[in-house]
Amino acid sequence: MRYTLDELVSETKEIERNEGIFELETPRTLEVNLNGDIWAKAGSMVAYTGDIKFERERLREQGLGTMFKKAFTGEGASLMRASGEGKLYLADSGKRIIILELQNDAIVVNGNDLLAFEPSIQHDIKMMKKVAGMLAGGLFNVRCEGTGLVAITAHYEPLTLAVRPGKPIITDPNATVAWSGNLEPVIQTDVTLRTFIGRGSGDSIQMRFEGTGFVIVQPYEEVYMQMSQG
């Protein structure tokens, strides 16, 4: 489209919505009205105003177990603490952003799809060991639990599927965004899919969800960061 400069500013300018600490400035940009601390995905800051400082999550903040997990999951699980007062704008590769309000709830998010959360939310990085050698970079997730806001991301329009007793949901790990905290997915291998030659996307590796809850998938197979070679 063609704009004059005044038209461009008018069309794309920030809109004050006064909706709280997390606001969707656009479907793909999260505005954080910061007055204190929040946790965000490392590298997700695109702009800010005010007096805000950024600090990488220290390994000792999460303990020795997390240190080993980070060694295997690479930078995708890295978080940063944003502290101060001002407006902070976050985004991640143009993905759509969903703001969740947890009310003493728990949700497990693919580590690559967690954008930000309030400090009132307890978080723990977990790695699915059985899939570590099957997918590029393995598969790690972050369990978020408590009361507060969590922002997650997805490519295009996400789809939420209900998991019911006796009706399991099977998903592609590369397309799985998040699931309810009470579910424990099981990794399974589809032998028939493994027989296809030249399939490198990991379609033969699947996640099976059973019980009662939900799972969020995206219409996109996300490629994770390669594991470092020692």
JSON list of C-alpha atoms in Angstrom, two decimals:
[
{"chain": "A", "resi": 1, "resn": "MET", "atom": "CA", "xyz": [0.00, 0.00, 0.00]},
{"chain": "A", "resi": 2, "resn": "ARG", "atom": "CA", "xyz": [1.06, 3.61, -0.54]},
{"chain": "A", "resi": 3, "resn": "TYR", "atom": "CA", "xyz": [1.01, 6.18, 2.28]},
{"chain": "A", "resi": 4, "resn": "THR", "atom": "CA", "xyz": [1.98, 9.75, 2.88]},
{"chain": "A", "resi": 5, "resn": "LEU", "atom": "CA", "xyz": [4.11, 10.10, 6.01]},
{"chain": "A", "resi": 6, "resn": "ASP", "atom": "CA", "xyz": [1.16, 11.48, 7.96]},
{"chain": "A", "resi": 7, "resn": "GLU", "atom": "CA", "xyz": [-1.01, 8.57, 6.80]},
{"chain": "A", "resi": 8, "resn": "LEU", "atom": "CA", "xyz": [1.64, 6.04, 7.79]},
{"chain": "A", "resi": 9, "resn": "VAL", "atom": "CA", "xyz": [1.95, 7.50, 11.29]},
{"chain": "A", "resi": 10, "resn": "SER", "atom": "CA", "xyz": [-1.83, 7.62, 11.69]},
{"chain": "A", "resi": 11, "resn": "GLU", "atom": "CA", "xyz": [-2.30, 4.05, 10.44]},
{"chain": "A", "resi": 12, "resn": "THR", "atom": "CA", "xyz": [0.45, 2.38, 12.49]},
{"chain": "A", "resi": 13, "resn": "LYS", "atom": "CA", "xyz": [0.68, 4.50, 15.65]},
{"chain": "A", "resi": 14, "resn": "GLU", "atom": "CA", "xyz": [0.39, 3.05, 19.13]},
{"chain": "A", "resi": 15, "resn": "ILE", "atom": "CA", "xyz": [-3.10, 2.88, 20.60]},
{"chain": "A", "resi": 16, "resn": "GLU", "atom": "CA", "xyz": [-3.55, 3.45, 24.34]},
{"chain": "A", "resi": 17, "resn": "ARG", "atom": "CA", "xyz": [-5.92, 0.75, 25.57]},
{"chain": "A", "resi": 18, "resn": "ASN", "atom": "CA", "xyz": [-5.21, 0.86, 29.34]},
{"chain": "A", "resi": 19, "resn": "GLU", "atom": "CA", "xyz": [-5.88, -2.87, 29.69]},
{"chain": "A", "resi": 20, "resn": "GLY", "atom": "CA", "xyz": [-3.26, -3.61, 32.35]},
{"chain": "A", "resi": 21, "resn": "ILE", "atom": "CA", "xyz": [0.29, -4.88, 32.39]},
{"chain": "A", "resi": 22, "resn": "PHE", "atom": "CA", "xyz": [-0.05, -6.98, 29.20]},
{"chain": "A", "resi": 23, "resn": "GLU", "atom": "CA", "xyz": [-1.76, -5.48, 26.14]},
{"chain": "A", "resi": 24, "resn": "LEU", "atom": "CA", "xyz": [-1.86, -6.60, 22.53]},
{"chain": "A", "resi": 25, "resn": "GLU", "atom": "CA", "xyz": [-0.62, -3.53, 20.68]},
{"chain": "A", "resi": 26, "resn": "THR", "atom": "CA", "xyz": [-1.00, -5.55, 17.47]},
{"chain": "A", "resi": 27, "resn": "PRO", "atom": "CA", "xyz": [-1.79, -9.25, 17.02]},
{"chain": "A", "resi": 28, "resn": "ARG", "atom": "CA", "xyz": [2.00, -9.85, 16.89]},
{"chain": "A", "resi": 29, "resn": "THR", "atom": "CA", "xyz": [3.35, -7.23, 19.31]},
{"chain": "A", "resi": 30, "resn": "LEU", "atom": "CA", "xyz": [2.91, -7.38, 23.08]},
{"chain": "A", "resi": 31, "resn": "GLU", "atom": "CA", "xyz": [2.99, -4.12, 25.03]},
{"chain": "A", "resi": 32, "resn": "VAL", "atom": "CA", "xyz": [4.08, -4.50, 28.65]},
{"chain": "A", "resi": 33, "resn": "ASN", "atom": "CA", "xyz": [3.18, -1.61, 30.95]},
{"chain": "A", "resi": 34, "resn": "LEU", "atom": "CA", "xyz": [6.05, -2.27, 33.29]},
{"chain": "A", "resi": 35, "resn": "ASN", "atom": "CA", "xyz": [6.23, -1.14, 36.90]},
{"chain": "A", "resi": 36, "resn": "GLY", "atom": "CA", "xyz": [8.42, -3.76, 38.54]},
{"chain": "A", "resi": 37, "resn": "ASP", "atom": "CA", "xyz": [9.57, -7.03, 36.98]},
{"chain": "A", "resi": 38, "resn": "ILE", "atom": "CA", "xyz": [8.47, -9.49, 34.31]},
{"chain": "A", "resi": 39, "resn": "TRP", "atom": "CA", "xyz": [10.09, -12.52, 32.70]},
{"chain": "A", "resi": 40, "resn": "ALA", "atom": "CA", "xyz": [10.37, -12.61, 28.91]},
{"chain": "A", "resi": 41, "resn": "LYS", "atom": "CA", "xyz": [11.95, -14.76, 26.23]},
{"chain": "A", "resi": 42, "resn": "ALA", "atom": "CA", "xyz": [15.53, -13.68, 25.72]},
{"chain": "A", "resi": 43, "resn": "GLY", "atom": "CA", "xyz": [15.88, -11.59, 22.58]},
{"chain": "A", "resi": 44, "resn": "SER", "atom": "CA", "xyz": [12.17, -10.77, 22.30]},
{"chain": "A", "resi": 45, "resn": "MET", "atom": "CA", "xyz": [12.50, -7.03, 23.05]},
{"chain": "A", "resi": 46, "resn": "VAL", "atom": "CA", "xyz": [11.86, -4.89, 19.98]},
{"chain": "A", "resi": 47, "resn": "ALA", "atom": "CA", "xyz": [11.53, -1.46, 21.67]},
{"chain": "A", "resi": 48, "resn": "TYR", "atom": "CA", "xyz": [10.96, 0.24, 25.01]},
{"chain": "A", "resi": 49, "resn": "THR", "atom": "CA", "xyz": [10.51, 3.62, 26.65]},
{"chain": "A", "resi": 50, "resn": "GLY", "atom": "CA", "xyz": [11.33, 4.62, 30.21]},
{"chain": "A", "resi": 51, "resn": "ASP", "atom": "CA", "xyz": [13.91, 3.24, 32.60]},
{"chain": "A", "resi": 52, "resn": "ILE", "atom": "CA", "xyz": [14.09, -0.53, 31.99]},
{"chain": "A", "resi": 53, "resn": "LYS", "atom": "CA", "xyz": [16.99, -2.86, 32.56]},
{"chain": "A", "resi": 54, "resn": "PHE", "atom": "CA", "xyz": [17.42, -6.38, 31.20]},
{"chain": "A", "resi": 55, "resn": "GLU", "atom": "CA", "xyz": [19.21, -9.29, 32.82]},
{"chain": "A", "resi": 56, "resn": "ARG", "atom": "CA", "xyz": [19.60, -12.88, 31.64]},
{"chain": "A", "resi": 57, "resn": "GLU", "atom": "CA", "xyz": [18.20, -15.52, 33.96]},
{"chain": "A", "resi": 58, "resn": "ARG", "atom": "CA", "xyz": [21.02, -16.77, 36.14]},
{"chain": "A", "resi": 59, "resn": "LEU", "atom": "CA", "xyz": [21.40, -20.51, 36.38]},
{"chain": "A", "resi": 60, "resn": "ARG", "atom": "CA", "xyz": [21.50, -20.33, 40.14]},
{"chain": "A", "resi": 61, "resn": "GLU", "atom": "CA", "xyz": [18.04, -18.74, 40.13]},
{"chain": "A", "resi": 62, "resn": "GLN", "atom": "CA", "xyz": [16.58, -22.02, 38.90]},
{"chain": "A", "resi": 63, "resn": "GLY", "atom": "CA", "xyz": [19.04, -24.45, 40.46]},
{"chain": "A", "resi": 64, "resn": "LEU", "atom": "CA", "xyz": [21.43, -27.13, 39.27]},
{"chain": "A", "resi": 65, "resn": "GLY", "atom": "CA", "xyz": [18.75, -29.19, 37.53]},
{"chain": "A", "resi": 66, "resn": "THR", "atom": "CA", "xyz": [17.92, -26.30, 35.22]},
{"chain": "A", "resi": 67, "resn": "MET", "atom": "CA", "xyz": [21.62, -25.85, 34.49]},
{"chain": "A", "resi": 68, "resn": "PHE", "atom": "CA", "xyz": [21.76, -29.33, 32.98]},
{"chain": "A", "resi": 69, "resn": "LYS", "atom": "CA", "xyz": [18.49, -28.79, 31.11]},
{"chain": "A", "resi": 70, "resn": "LYS", "atom": "CA", "xyz": [19.78, -25.56, 29.56]},
{"chain": "A", "resi": 71, "resn": "ALA", "atom": "CA", "xyz": [22.96, -27.32, 28.47]},
{"chain": "A", "resi": 72, "resn": "PHE", "atom": "CA", "xyz": [20.83, -29.65, 26.35]},
{"chain": "A", "resi": 73, "resn": "THR", "atom": "CA", "xyz": [18.08, -27.32, 25.20]},
{"chain": "A", "resi": 74, "resn": "GLY", "atom": "CA", "xyz": [20.26, -24.46, 23.98]},
{"chain": "A", "resi": 75, "resn": "GLU", "atom": "CA", "xyz": [19.21, -20.83, 23.89]},
{"chain": "A", "resi": 76, "resn": "GLY", "atom": "CA", "xyz": [15.56, -21.48, 23.12]},
{"chain": "A", "resi": 77, "resn": "ALA", "atom": "CA", "xyz": [14.75, -21.85, 26.82]},
{"chain": "A", "resi": 78, "resn": "SER", "atom": "CA", "xyz": [16.64, -18.73, 27.88]},
{"chain": "A", "resi": 79, "resn": "LEU", "atom": "CA", "xyz": [14.69, -16.07, 29.76]},
{"chain": "A", "resi": 80, "resn": "MET", "atom": "CA", "xyz": [15.47, -12.49, 30.64]},
{"chain": "A", "resi": 81, "resn": "ARG", "atom": "CA", "xyz": [14.18, -10.37, 33.51]},
{"chain": "A", "resi": 82, "resn": "ALA", "atom": "CA", "xyz": [12.96, -6.90, 32.56]},
{"chain": "A", "resi": 83, "resn": "SER", "atom": "CA", "xyz": [12.95, -4.54, 35.53]},
{"chain": "A", "resi": 84, "resn": "GLY", "atom": "CA", "xyz": [11.96, -0.90, 35.92]},
{"chain": "A", "resi": 85, "resn": "GLU", "atom": "CA", "xyz": [9.22, 1.42, 34.81]},
{"chain": "A", "resi": 86, "resn": "GLY", "atom": "CA", "xyz": [8.10, 2.16, 31.28]},
{"chain": "A", "resi": 87, "resn": "LYS", "atom": "CA", "xyz": [6.63, 0.55, 28.20]},
{"chain": "A", "resi": 88, "resn": "LEU", "atom": "CA", "xyz": [8.22, -2.60, 26.80]},
{"chain": "A", "resi": 89, "resn": "TYR", "atom": "CA", "xyz": [7.37, -4.07, 23.41]},
{"chain": "A", "resi": 90, "resn": "LEU", "atom": "CA", "xyz": [7.93, -7.79, 22.78]},
{"chain": "A", "resi": 91, "resn": "ALA", "atom": "CA", "xyz": [7.61, -9.93, 19.67]},
{"chain": "A", "resi": 92, "resn": "ASP", "atom": "CA", "xyz": [8.90, -13.25, 18.36]},
{"chain": "A", "resi": 93, "resn": "SER", "atom": "CA", "xyz": [9.43, -13.89, 14.63]},
{"chain": "A", "resi": 94, "resn": "GLY", "atom": "CA", "xyz": [6.10, -12.31, 13.72]},
{"chain": "A", "resi": 95, "resn": "LYS", "atom": "CA", "xyz": [4.10, -15.01, 15.52]},
{"chain": "A", "resi": 96, "resn": "ARG", "atom": "CA", "xyz": [0.61, -14.32, 16.86]},
{"chain": "A", "resi": 97, "resn": "ILE", "atom": "CA", "xyz": [0.42, -13.60, 20.58]},
{"chain": "A", "resi": 98, "resn": "ILE", "atom": "CA", "xyz": [-2.14, -14.99, 23.02]},
{"chain": "A", "resi": 99, "resn": "ILE", "atom": "CA", "xyz": [-2.50, -13.57, 26.55]},
{"chain": "A", "resi": 100, "resn": "LEU", "atom": "CA", "xyz": [-3.63, -16.10, 29.13]},
{"chain": "A", "resi": 101, "resn": "GLU", "atom": "CA", "xyz": [-4.91, -15.19, 32.60]},
{"chain": "A", "resi": 102, "resn": "LEU", "atom": "CA", "xyz": [-4.09, -18.04, 34.97]},
{"chain": "A", "resi": 103, "resn": "GLN", "atom": "CA", "xyz": [-6.21, -18.24, 38.10]},
{"chain": "A", "resi": 104, "resn": "ASN", "atom": "CA", "xyz": [-4.42, -20.78, 40.27]},
{"chain": "A", "resi": 105, "resn": "ASP", "atom": "CA", "xyz": [-4.06, -22.84, 37.09]},
{"chain": "A", "resi": 106, "resn": "ALA", "atom": "CA", "xyz": [-1.22, -24.55, 35.28]},
{"chain": "A", "resi": 107, "resn": "ILE", "atom": "CA", "xyz": [-0.31, -24.73, 31.61]},
{"chain": "A", "resi": 108, "resn": "VAL", "atom": "CA", "xyz": [2.67, -26.34, 29.91]},
{"chain": "A", "resi": 109, "resn": "VAL", "atom": "CA", "xyz": [4.10, -24.36, 27.00]},
{"chain": "A", "resi": 110, "resn": "ASN", "atom": "CA", "xyz": [6.55, -25.42, 24.33]},
{"chain": "A", "resi": 111, "resn": "GLY", "atom": "CA", "xyz": [9.74, -23.60, 25.31]},
{"chain": "A", "resi": 112, "resn": "ASN", "atom": "CA", "xyz": [9.92, -21.90, 21.93]},
{"chain": "A", "resi": 113, "resn": "ASP", "atom": "CA", "xyz": [6.39, -20.50, 22.28]},
{"chain": "A", "resi": 114, "resn": "LEU", "atom": "CA", "xyz": [6.63, -18.87, 25.71]},
{"chain": "A", "resi": 115, "resn": "LEU", "atom": "CA", "xyz": [6.95, -15.09, 25.29]},
{"chain": "A", "resi": 116, "resn": "ALA", "atom": "CA", "xyz": [6.45, -13.52, 28.74]},
{"chain": "A", "resi": 117, "resn": "PHE", "atom": "CA", "xyz": [4.90, -13.99, 32.16]},
{"chain": "A", "resi": 118, "resn": "GLU", "atom": "CA", "xyz": [4.44, -12.15, 35.43]},
{"chain": "A", "resi": 119, "resn": "PRO", "atom": "CA", "xyz": [6.78, -12.92, 38.35]},
{"chain": "A", "resi": 120, "resn": "SER", "atom": "CA", "xyz": [3.82, -14.33, 40.32]},
{"chain": "A", "resi": 121, "resn": "ILE", "atom": "CA", "xyz": [3.88, -17.31, 37.95]},
{"chain": "A", "resi": 122, "resn": "GLN", "atom": "CA", "xyz": [6.09, -20.21, 39.01]},
{"chain": "A", "resi": 123, "resn": "HIS", "atom": "CA", "xyz": [7.99, -21.76, 36.11]},
{"chain": "A", "resi": 124, "resn": "ASP", "atom": "CA", "xyz": [10.01, -24.92, 35.60]},
{"chain": "A", "resi": 125, "resn": "ILE", "atom": "CA", "xyz": [11.80, -26.10, 32.46]},
{"chain": "A", "resi": 126, "resn": "LYS", "atom": "CA", "xyz": [11.19, -29.74, 31.64]},
{"chain": "A", "resi": 127, "resn": "MET", "atom": "CA", "xyz": [12.77, -31.81, 28.88]},
{"chain": "A", "resi": 128, "resn": "MET", "atom": "CA", "xyz": [11.23, -34.82, 27.21]},
{"chain": "A", "resi": 129, "resn": "LYS", "atom": "CA", "xyz": [14.27, -37.07, 27.22]},
{"chain": "A", "resi": 130, "resn": "LYS", "atom": "CA", "xyz": [12.83, -39.74, 24.94]},
{"chain": "A", "resi": 131, "resn": "VAL", "atom": "CA", "xyz": [12.58, -37.28, 22.08]},
{"chain": "A", "resi": 132, "resn": "ALA", "atom": "CA", "xyz": [15.91, -35.51, 22.64]},
{"chain": "A", "resi": 133, "resn": "GLY", "atom": "CA", "xyz": [17.76, -37.55, 20.07]},
{"chain": "A", "resi": 134, "resn": "MET", "atom": "CA", "xyz": [14.90, -37.69, 17.57]},
{"chain": "A", "resi": 135, "resn": "LEU", "atom": "CA", "xyz": [14.19, -34.03, 16.87]},
{"chain": "A", "resi": 136, "resn": "ALA", "atom": "CA", "xyz": [16.64, -31.26, 16.15]},
{"chain": "A", "resi": 137, "resn": "GLY", "atom": "CA", "xyz": [17.41, -29.73, 19.54]},
{"chain": "A", "resi": 138, "resn": "GLY", "atom": "CA", "xyz": [15.16, -32.11, 21.41]},
{"chain": "A", "resi": 139, "resn": "LEU", "atom": "CA", "xyz": [11.84, -31.03, 22.89]},
{"chain": "A", "resi": 140, "resn": "PHE", "atom": "CA", "xyz": [11.63, -28.92, 26.02]},
{"chain": "A", "resi": 141, "resn": "ASN", "atom": "CA", "xyz": [8.68, -27.21, 27.65]},
{"chain": "A", "resi": 142, "resn": "VAL", "atom": "CA", "xyz": [8.01, -24.80, 30.48]},
{"chain": "A", "resi": 143, "resn": "ARG", "atom": "CA", "xyz": [5.38, -25.45, 33.12]},
{"chain": "A", "resi": 144, "resn": "CYS", "atom": "CA", "xyz": [3.74, -22.19, 34.24]},
{"chain": "A", "resi": 145, "resn": "GLU", "atom": "CA", "xyz": [1.62, -22.33, 37.37]},
{"chain": "A", "resi": 146, "resn": "GLY", "atom": "CA", "xyz": [-0.12, -19.91, 39.69]},
{"chain": "A", "resi": 147, "resn": "THR", "atom": "CA", "xyz": [-2.12, -16.70, 39.29]},
{"chain": "A", "resi": 148, "resn": "GLY", "atom": "CA", "xyz": [-1.09, -14.07, 36.78]},
{"chain": "A", "resi": 149, "resn": "LEU", "atom": "CA", "xyz": [-0.64, -13.38, 33.09]},
{"chain": "A", "resi": 150, "resn": "VAL", "atom": "CA", "xyz": [1.24, -15.53, 30.59]},
{"chain": "A", "resi": 151, "resn": "ALA", "atom": "CA", "xyz": [1.82, -14.59, 26.94]},
{"chain": "A", "resi": 152, "resn": "ILE", "atom": "CA", "xyz": [2.40, -17.39, 24.44]},
{"chain": "A", "resi": 153, "resn": "THR", "atom": "CA", "xyz": [2.96, -17.35, 20.68]},
{"chain": "A", "resi": 154, "resn": "ALA", "atom": "CA", "xyz": [1.82, -19.40, 17.70]},
{"chain": "A", "resi": 155, "resn": "HIS", "atom": "CA", "xyz": [2.32, -19.33, 13.96]},
{"chain": "A", "resi": 156, "resn": "TYR", "atom": "CA", "xyz": [-0.90, -18.28, 12.22]},
{"chain": "A", "resi": 157, "resn": "GLU", "atom": "CA", "xyz": [-4.20, -19.24, 13.92]},
{"chain": "A", "resi": 158, "resn": "PRO", "atom": "CA", "xyz": [-3.89, -21.76, 16.77]},
{"chain": "A", "resi": 159, "resn": "LEU", "atom": "CA", "xyz": [-6.41, -24.56, 17.28]},
{"chain": "A", "resi": 160, "resn": "THR", "atom": "CA", "xyz": [-7.39, -25.85, 20.72]},
{"chain": "A", "resi": 161, "resn": "LEU", "atom": "CA", "xyz": [-8.43, -29.51, 20.85]},
{"chain": "A", "resi": 162, "resn": "ALA", "atom": "CA", "xyz": [-10.30, -31.07, 23.76]},
{"chain": "A", "resi": 163, "resn": "VAL", "atom": "CA", "xyz": [-8.80, -34.21, 25.30]},
{"chain": "A", "resi": 164, "resn": "ARG", "atom": "CA", "xyz": [-11.48, -36.52, 26.70]},
{"chain": "A", "resi": 165, "resn": "PRO", "atom": "CA", "xyz": [-11.31, -39.90, 28.46]},
{"chain": "A", "resi": 166, "resn": "GLY", "atom": "CA", "xyz": [-11.05, -42.64, 25.86]},
{"chain": "A", "resi": 167, "resn": "LYS", "atom": "CA", "xyz": [-10.47, -40.11, 23.07]},
{"chain": "A", "resi": 168, "resn": "PRO", "atom": "CA", "xyz": [-6.75, -39.28, 23.03]},
{"chain": "A", "resi": 169, "resn": "ILE", "atom": "CA", "xyz": [-5.30, -36.52, 20.89]},
{"chain": "A", "resi": 170, "resn": "ILE", "atom": "CA", "xyz": [-2.10, -37.25, 18.94]},
{"chain": "A", "resi": 171, "resn": "THR", "atom": "CA", "xyz": [-0.04, -34.29, 17.75]},
{"chain": "A", "resi": 172, "resn": "ASP", "atom": "CA", "xyz": [3.13, -33.49, 15.86]},
{"chain": "A", "resi": 173, "resn": "PRO", "atom": "CA", "xyz": [5.66, -32.18, 18.45]},
{"chain": "A", "resi": 174, "resn": "ASN", "atom": "CA", "xyz": [6.79, -29.47, 16.01]},
{"chain": "A", "resi": 175, "resn": "ALA", "atom": "CA", "xyz": [3.22, -28.16, 15.79]},
{"chain": "A", "resi": 176, "resn": "THR", "atom": "CA", "xyz": [2.33, -28.45, 19.48]},
{"chain": "A", "resi": 177, "resn": "VAL", "atom": "CA", "xyz": [2.17, -25.10, 21.30]},
{"chain": "A", "resi": 178, "resn": "ALA", "atom": "CA", "xyz": [0.81, -25.84, 24.79]},
{"chain": "A", "resi": 179, "resn": "TRP", "atom": "CA", "xyz": [-1.41, -28.11, 26.87]},
{"chain": "A", "resi": 180, "resn": "SER", "atom": "CA", "xyz": [-3.25, -28.11, 30.17]},
{"chain": "A", "resi": 181, "resn": "GLY", "atom": "CA", "xyz": [-1.07, -28.66, 33.21]},
{"chain": "A", "resi": 182, "resn": "ASN", "atom": "CA", "xyz": [-2.78, -31.87, 34.32]},
{"chain": "A", "resi": 183, "resn": "LEU", "atom": "CA", "xyz": [-1.85, -33.74, 31.12]},
{"chain": "A", "resi": 184, "resn": "GLU", "atom": "CA", "xyz": [1.33, -35.80, 30.71]},
{"chain": "A", "resi": 185, "resn": "PRO", "atom": "CA", "xyz": [2.01, -36.45, 27.02]},
{"chain": "A", "resi": 186, "resn": "VAL", "atom": "CA", "xyz": [3.63, -39.69, 25.96]},
{"chain": "A", "resi": 187, "resn": "ILE", "atom": "CA", "xyz": [6.02, -39.85, 23.03]},
{"chain": "A", "resi": 188, "resn": "GLN", "atom": "CA", "xyz": [5.15, -42.51, 20.48]},
{"chain": "A", "resi": 189, "resn": "THR", "atom": "CA", "xyz": [6.63, -43.55, 17.14]},
{"chain": "A", "resi": 190, "resn": "ASP", "atom": "CA", "xyz": [4.60, -44.24, 14.04]},
{"chain": "A", "resi": 191, "resn": "VAL", "atom": "CA", "xyz": [6.53, -47.04, 12.32]},
{"chain": "A", "resi": 192, "resn": "THR", "atom": "CA", "xyz": [4.60, -46.68, 9.06]},
{"chain": "A", "resi": 193, "resn": "LEU", "atom": "CA", "xyz": [5.61, -43.03, 8.74]},
{"chain": "A", "resi": 194, "resn": "ARG", "atom": "CA", "xyz": [9.22, -43.93, 9.42]},
{"chain": "A", "resi": 195, "resn": "THR", "atom": "CA", "xyz": [9.26, -46.03, 6.27]},
{"chain": "A", "resi": 196, "resn": "PHE", "atom": "CA", "xyz": [9.07, -42.91, 4.10]},
{"chain": "A", "resi": 197, "resn": "ILE", "atom": "CA", "xyz": [12.51, -42.04, 2.77]},
{"chain": "A", "resi": 198, "resn": "GLY", "atom": "CA", "xyz": [13.72, -38.48, 3.03]},
{"chain": "A", "resi": 199, "resn": "ARG", "atom": "CA", "xyz": [11.26, -37.34, 5.70]},
{"chain": "A", "resi": 200, "resn": "GLY", "atom": "CA", "xyz": [13.32, -35.19, 8.03]},
{"chain": "A", "resi": 201, "resn": "SER", "atom": "CA", "xyz": [10.56, -33.23, 9.75]},
{"chain": "A", "resi": 202, "resn": "GLY", "atom": "CA", "xyz": [9.97, -35.75, 12.54]},
{"chain": "A", "resi": 203, "resn": "ASP", "atom": "CA", "xyz": [6.42, -36.69, 11.47]},
{"chain": "A", "resi": 204, "resn": "SER", "atom": "CA", "xyz": [7.07, -40.22, 12.73]},
{"chain": "A", "resi": 205, "resn": "ILE", "atom": "CA", "xyz": [7.50, -38.86, 16.28]},
{"chain": "A", "resi": 206, "resn": "GLN", "atom": "CA", "xyz": [4.18, -38.03, 17.91]},
{"chain": "A", "resi": 207, "resn": "MET", "atom": "CA", "xyz": [2.82, -36.79, 21.23]},
{"chain": "A", "resi": 208, "resn": "ARG", "atom": "CA", "xyz": [-0.13, -38.67, 22.68]},
{"chain": "A", "resi": 209, "resn": "PHE", "atom": "CA", "xyz": [-2.40, -36.88, 25.16]},
{"chain": "A", "resi": 210, "resn": "GLU", "atom": "CA", "xyz": [-4.85, -38.89, 27.25]},
{"chain": "A", "resi": 211, "resn": "GLY", "atom": "CA", "xyz": [-7.21, -37.92, 30.07]},
{"chain": "A", "resi": 212, "resn": "THR", "atom": "CA", "xyz": [-9.18, -34.70, 30.43]},
{"chain": "A", "resi": 213, "resn": "GLY", "atom": "CA", "xyz": [-7.84, -31.36, 29.28]},
{"chain": "A", "resi": 214, "resn": "PHE", "atom": "CA", "xyz": [-6.81, -29.55, 26.13]},
{"chain": "A", "resi": 215, "resn": "VAL", "atom": "CA", "xyz": [-3.91, -29.19, 23.73]},
{"chain": "A", "resi": 216, "resn": "ILE", "atom": "CA", "xyz": [-3.12, -26.19, 21.51]},
{"chain": "A", "resi": 217, "resn": "VAL", "atom": "CA", "xyz": [-1.61, -26.79, 18.07]},
{"chain": "A", "resi": 218, "resn": "GLN", "atom": "CA", "xyz": [-0.56, -24.46, 15.26]},
{"chain": "A", "resi": 219, "resn": "PRO", "atom": "CA", "xyz": [-0.81, -25.01, 11.48]},
{"chain": "A", "resi": 220, "resn": "TYR", "atom": "CA", "xyz": [2.97, -24.94, 11.19]},
{"chain": "A", "resi": 221, "resn": "GLU", "atom": "CA", "xyz": [5.84, -27.29, 11.97]},
{"chain": "A", "resi": 222, "resn": "GLU", "atom": "CA", "xyz": [8.41, -25.25, 13.83]},
{"chain": "A", "resi": 223, "resn": "VAL", "atom": "CA", "xyz": [12.04, -26.30, 13.51]},
{"chain": "A", "resi": 224, "resn": "TYR", "atom": "CA", "xyz": [13.90, -26.08, 16.79]},
{"chain": "A", "resi": 225, "resn": "MET", "atom": "CA", "xyz": [17.43, -24.91, 17.32]},
{"chain": "A", "resi": 226, "resn": "GLN", "atom": "CA", "xyz": [20.11, -27.51, 16.77]},
{"chain": "A", "resi": 227, "resn": "MET", "atom": "CA", "xyz": [21.81, -28.97, 19.82]},
{"chain": "A", "resi": 228, "resn": "SER", "atom": "CA", "xyz": [25.39, -27.91, 20.28]},
{"chain": "A", "resi": 229, "resn": "GLN", "atom": "CA", "xyz": [27.91, -30.55, 19.41]},
{"chain": "A", "resi": 230, "resn": "GLY", "atom": "CA", "xyz": [30.55, -31.33, 22.00]}
]
